[in-house]
Amino acid sequence: AQSVSQHNHHVILSEAASLELGCNYSYGGTVNLFWYVQYPGQHLQLLLKYFSGDPLVKGIKGFEAEFIKSKFSFNLRKPSVQWSDTAEYFCAVNGGSGNTGKLIFGQGTTLQVKP
Amino acid sequence: DTEVTQTPKHLVMGMTNKKSLKCEQHMGHRAMYWYKQKAKKPPELMFVYSYEKLSINESVPSRFSPECPNSSLLNLHLHALQPEDSALYLCASSLYLNGGEKLFFGSGTQLSVL
């Protein structure tokens, strides 16, 4: 069965610090990978996705992620965080065809950015 | 229109009540979903509708009954719920784009069962 593991459950950073959130998945076939963000009291928003092609994916709000197939990883990065990045971040995987929209989410990482 | 609209935003119901959650999208997406999210937990898939037909039921108890009247609407009928069913219920729709499904989520209905 597919699973997604996010290593950092709660991250506290100061503004302008660099961010890297870890995500590993277990699935041997072709995968689609996603990072979603959920700001307090708001709905899930897609930050970025990887379907195929360039393993370095750029998303909204200055976020990027790198798909490393050999490590089954899809870590999220941002060079300089802002207070407004305070939110819950979810990594998700959708394993290949026949799993239309069936996203498996990681447990989430709470990011707190101190002004 | 690039939104998935869910109503109501908040719902409080007793264990003997019958209520319905509604979801609407006008993006022409072929698939619609119900996810359940408990506080501080990731969303968990409940149901998937593809071309208005139920394609996935993740062993959800029968007190939750989904319905897809047409390609733009998705309902979730609730009956005899338990307090542990209190959660945020998220609707999503998706389109197939560049080799994968891209999901769009609604804001959710925060459900409290008393």
Short mmCIF file of C-alpha atoms in Angstrom, two decimals:
data_model
loop_
_atom_site.label_atom_id
_atom_site.label_comp_id
_atom_site.label_asym_id
_atom_site.label_seq_id
_atom_site.Cartn_x
_atom_site.Cartn_y
_atom_site.Cartn_z
CA ALA A 1 0.00 0.00 0.00
CA GLN A 2 1.08 3.54 -0.65
CA SER A 3 2.15 5.70 2.24
CA VAL A 4 3.59 9.15 2.72
CA SER A 5 5.89 10.15 5.54
CA GLN A 6 6.61 13.70 6.60
CA HIS A 7 9.50 13.79 9.01
CA ASN A 8 8.97 17.17 10.55
CA HIS A 9 5.77 17.52 12.52
CA HIS A 10 6.33 21.03 13.85
CA VAL A 11 8.86 23.50 12.51
CA ILE A 12 9.54 26.93 13.98
CA LEU A 13 11.58 29.41 11.97
CA SER A 14 12.37 33.09 12.04
CA GLU A 15 11.52 35.25 9.06
CA ALA A 16 14.09 35.09 6.26
CA ALA A 17 15.28 31.65 7.34
CA SER A 18 15.44 28.91 4.73
CA LEU A 19 12.91 26.08 4.80
CA GLU A 20 13.10 22.44 3.85
CA LEU A 21 10.31 20.03 4.69
CA GLY A 22 10.94 16.37 4.14
CA CYS A 23 8.56 14.00 2.36
CA ASN A 24 9.12 10.36 1.52
CA TYR A 25 6.67 8.03 -0.11
CA SER A 26 6.43 4.32 -0.63
CA TYR A 27 5.19 3.23 -4.02
CA GLY A 28 7.14 1.38 -6.65
CA GLY A 29 5.37 2.58 -9.76
CA THR A 30 4.75 5.87 -11.45
CA VAL A 31 3.60 8.51 -9.01
CA ASN A 32 2.20 11.97 -9.07
CA LEU A 33 3.38 14.08 -6.13
CA PHE A 34 1.89 17.16 -4.55
CA TRP A 35 2.43 19.68 -1.82
CA TYR A 36 -0.64 21.36 -0.38
CA VAL A 37 -0.81 24.22 2.11
CA GLN A 38 -3.63 24.93 4.53
CA TYR A 39 -3.58 28.37 6.09
CA PRO A 40 -5.44 28.74 9.39
CA GLY A 41 -9.16 28.57 8.75
CA GLN A 42 -8.75 28.17 5.00
CA HIS A 43 -9.05 25.39 2.48
CA LEU A 44 -6.31 23.27 1.01
CA GLN A 45 -4.38 25.03 -1.74
CA LEU A 46 -2.05 23.37 -4.18
CA LEU A 47 1.50 24.70 -3.86
CA LEU A 48 3.06 22.59 -6.58
CA LYS A 49 2.91 19.22 -8.25
CA TYR A 50 5.13 16.77 -10.05
CA PHE A 51 3.73 14.61 -12.81
CA SER A 52 6.73 14.07 -15.07
CA GLY A 53 9.70 15.86 -16.64
CA ASP A 54 12.04 18.19 -14.77
CA PRO A 55 12.37 16.85 -11.23
CA LEU A 56 12.82 20.36 -9.86
CA VAL A 57 9.36 21.83 -9.67
CA LYS A 58 8.58 25.46 -8.97
CA GLY A 59 5.30 26.39 -7.36
CA ILE A 60 3.49 29.42 -6.09
CA LYS A 61 4.73 31.86 -3.46
CA GLY A 62 8.40 31.04 -4.04
CA PHE A 63 8.18 27.37 -3.11
CA GLU A 64 9.95 24.61 -4.98
CA ALA A 65 10.34 20.88 -4.57
CA GLU A 66 12.72 18.29 -5.93
CA PHE A 67 11.67 14.80 -6.90
CA ILE A 68 14.47 12.31 -6.25
CA LYS A 69 13.25 8.98 -7.54
CA SER A 70 16.11 6.96 -6.06
CA LYS A 71 15.32 8.28 -2.61
CA PHE A 72 11.52 8.21 -2.99
CA SER A 73 11.58 11.80 -1.81
CA PHE A 74 9.84 15.04 -2.70
CA ASN A 75 11.14 17.67 -0.31
CA LEU A 76 9.69 21.16 -0.22
CA ARG A 77 12.00 24.17 -0.06
CA LYS A 78 11.82 27.92 0.19
CA PRO A 79 14.94 30.11 0.42
CA SER A 80 13.44 32.76 2.70
CA VAL A 81 10.21 32.29 4.64
CA GLN A 82 7.79 34.99 5.62
CA TRP A 83 5.43 35.29 8.57
CA SER A 84 2.56 34.71 6.13
CA ASP A 85 3.92 31.22 5.38
CA THR A 86 2.68 30.08 8.79
CA ALA A 87 0.40 27.17 7.91
CA GLU A 88 0.01 23.39 7.75
CA TYR A 89 1.84 21.72 4.87
CA PHE A 90 0.81 18.37 3.44
CA CYS A 91 2.70 16.18 1.05
CA ALA A 92 0.53 13.83 -1.01
CA VAL A 93 0.93 11.07 -3.56
CA ASN A 94 -1.39 9.75 -6.22
CA GLY A 95 -0.09 6.48 -7.47
CA GLY A 96 -0.46 5.99 -11.20
CA SER A 97 -3.51 5.28 -13.30
CA GLY A 98 -6.58 3.73 -11.75
CA ASN A 99 -6.19 5.83 -8.64
CA THR A 100 -7.94 8.89 -9.99
CA GLY A 101 -7.68 11.63 -7.43
CA LYS A 102 -7.10 9.19 -4.60
CA LEU A 103 -4.54 11.24 -2.78
CA ILE A 104 -2.68 9.74 0.12
CA PHE A 105 -1.60 12.53 2.43
CA GLY A 106 1.26 12.67 4.86
CA GLN A 107 0.54 13.59 8.46
CA GLY A 108 1.35 17.21 7.81
CA THR A 109 3.94 19.67 9.07
CA THR A 110 2.95 22.70 11.07
CA LEU A 111 5.16 25.62 10.13
CA GLN A 112 5.32 28.55 12.49
CA VAL A 113 7.25 31.59 11.29
CA LYS A 114 8.16 34.12 13.92
CA PRO A 115 8.24 37.76 12.81
CA ASP B 1 -15.12 30.06 -12.38
CA THR B 2 -12.32 28.10 -10.73
CA GLU B 3 -13.97 27.36 -7.45
CA VAL B 4 -15.43 24.43 -5.65
CA THR B 5 -18.27 25.75 -3.50
CA GLN B 6 -19.45 23.94 -0.41
CA THR B 7 -22.49 24.67 1.70
CA PRO B 8 -23.09 25.05 4.53
CA LYS B 9 -19.76 26.22 5.95
CA HIS B 10 -20.73 25.09 9.43
CA LEU B 11 -23.27 22.52 10.56
CA VAL B 12 -24.30 21.33 13.99
CA MET B 13 -26.54 18.31 14.16
CA GLY B 14 -27.85 15.81 16.66
CA MET B 15 -27.36 12.10 16.35
CA THR B 16 -30.93 11.57 15.19
CA ASN B 17 -30.94 14.32 12.56
CA LYS B 18 -30.79 13.99 8.81
CA LYS B 19 -28.79 16.62 6.99
CA SER B 20 -27.02 17.07 3.67
CA LEU B 21 -23.77 18.66 2.59
CA LYS B 22 -23.63 20.20 -0.85
CA CYS B 23 -20.80 20.75 -3.27
CA GLU B 24 -20.84 22.50 -6.62
CA GLN B 25 -18.29 23.16 -9.37
CA HIS B 26 -18.69 24.64 -12.81
CA MET B 27 -15.27 23.86 -14.20
CA GLY B 28 -16.45 20.87 -16.21
CA HIS B 29 -14.38 18.48 -14.12
CA ARG B 30 -15.13 14.80 -14.63
CA ALA B 31 -14.38 13.60 -11.13
CA MET B 32 -15.58 14.73 -7.72
CA TYR B 33 -14.58 13.63 -4.26
CA TRP B 34 -15.46 13.69 -0.60
CA TYR B 35 -12.63 13.82 1.90
CA LYS B 36 -12.84 13.90 5.69
CA GLN B 37 -10.33 15.81 7.80
CA LYS B 38 -10.13 15.58 11.56
CA ALA B 39 -8.39 18.37 13.47
CA LYS B 40 -4.62 18.35 13.06
CA LYS B 41 -4.85 15.31 10.74
CA PRO B 42 -4.49 14.91 6.99
CA PRO B 43 -7.55 14.57 4.75
CA GLU B 44 -8.76 11.02 4.16
CA LEU B 45 -10.62 9.98 1.05
CA MET B 46 -14.22 8.86 1.50
CA PHE B 47 -15.78 8.67 -1.98
CA VAL B 48 -14.90 9.29 -5.61
CA TYR B 49 -17.38 9.93 -8.40
CA SER B 50 -16.21 9.66 -11.97
CA TYR B 51 -18.58 10.73 -14.74
CA GLU B 52 -21.39 10.85 -12.14
CA LYS B 53 -20.86 7.24 -11.10
CA LEU B 54 -19.50 6.12 -7.76
CA SER B 55 -16.08 4.65 -8.48
CA ILE B 56 -14.49 4.48 -5.03
CA ASN B 57 -16.02 3.96 -1.59
CA GLU B 58 -13.31 3.73 1.03
CA SER B 59 -15.36 1.47 3.31
CA VAL B 60 -17.33 4.43 4.62
CA PRO B 61 -20.17 3.61 7.05
CA SER B 62 -23.64 3.65 5.52
CA ARG B 63 -24.68 6.59 7.68
CA PHE B 64 -22.83 8.61 5.01
CA SER B 65 -24.59 8.44 1.66
CA PRO B 66 -23.15 10.26 -1.36
CA GLU B 67 -25.14 11.38 -4.34
CA CYS B 68 -24.12 12.93 -7.64
CA PRO B 69 -27.26 14.38 -9.30
CA ASN B 70 -25.29 15.79 -12.24
CA SER B 71 -21.76 16.57 -13.32
CA SER B 72 -21.65 19.82 -11.35
CA LEU B 73 -23.18 18.74 -8.05
CA LEU B 74 -22.15 16.38 -5.32
CA ASN B 75 -24.11 15.79 -2.13
CA LEU B 76 -23.32 13.94 1.06
CA HIS B 77 -26.38 12.82 2.99
CA LEU B 78 -25.92 12.33 6.71
CA HIS B 79 -28.11 10.26 9.01
CA ALA B 80 -27.65 8.92 12.52
CA LEU B 81 -24.12 10.23 12.84
CA GLN B 82 -21.93 9.75 15.87
CA PRO B 83 -19.96 12.41 17.76
CA GLU B 84 -16.74 10.95 16.37
CA ASP B 85 -17.96 11.91 12.89
CA SER B 86 -17.37 15.55 13.78
CA ALA B 87 -14.80 16.80 11.29
CA LEU B 88 -14.16 19.05 8.32
CA TYR B 89 -15.71 17.54 5.20
CA LEU B 90 -13.93 18.57 2.05
CA CYS B 91 -15.24 18.32 -1.47
CA ALA B 92 -12.89 18.34 -4.43
CA SER B 93 -13.06 18.08 -8.18
CA SER B 94 -10.33 17.28 -10.62
CA LEU B 95 -9.22 17.41 -14.20
CA TYR B 96 -6.65 15.32 -15.97
CA LEU B 97 -3.76 17.56 -16.91
CA ASN B 98 -0.32 16.74 -18.29
CA GLY B 99 -0.26 13.17 -17.05
CA GLY B 100 -2.06 13.45 -13.74
CA GLU B 101 -5.17 14.49 -11.87
CA LYS B 102 -5.11 18.02 -10.49
CA LEU B 103 -7.49 18.41 -7.56
CA PHE B 104 -9.27 21.58 -6.55
CA PHE B 105 -10.59 21.62 -3.00
CA GLY B 106 -13.53 23.49 -1.55
CA SER B 107 -13.36 25.31 1.77
CA GLY B 108 -15.15 22.51 3.53
CA THR B 109 -18.08 22.08 5.88
CA GLN B 110 -17.16 22.01 9.55
CA LEU B 111 -19.52 19.44 11.03
CA SER B 112 -20.23 19.04 14.73
CA VAL B 113 -22.31 16.09 15.90
CA LEU B 114 -23.78 16.47 19.37
#
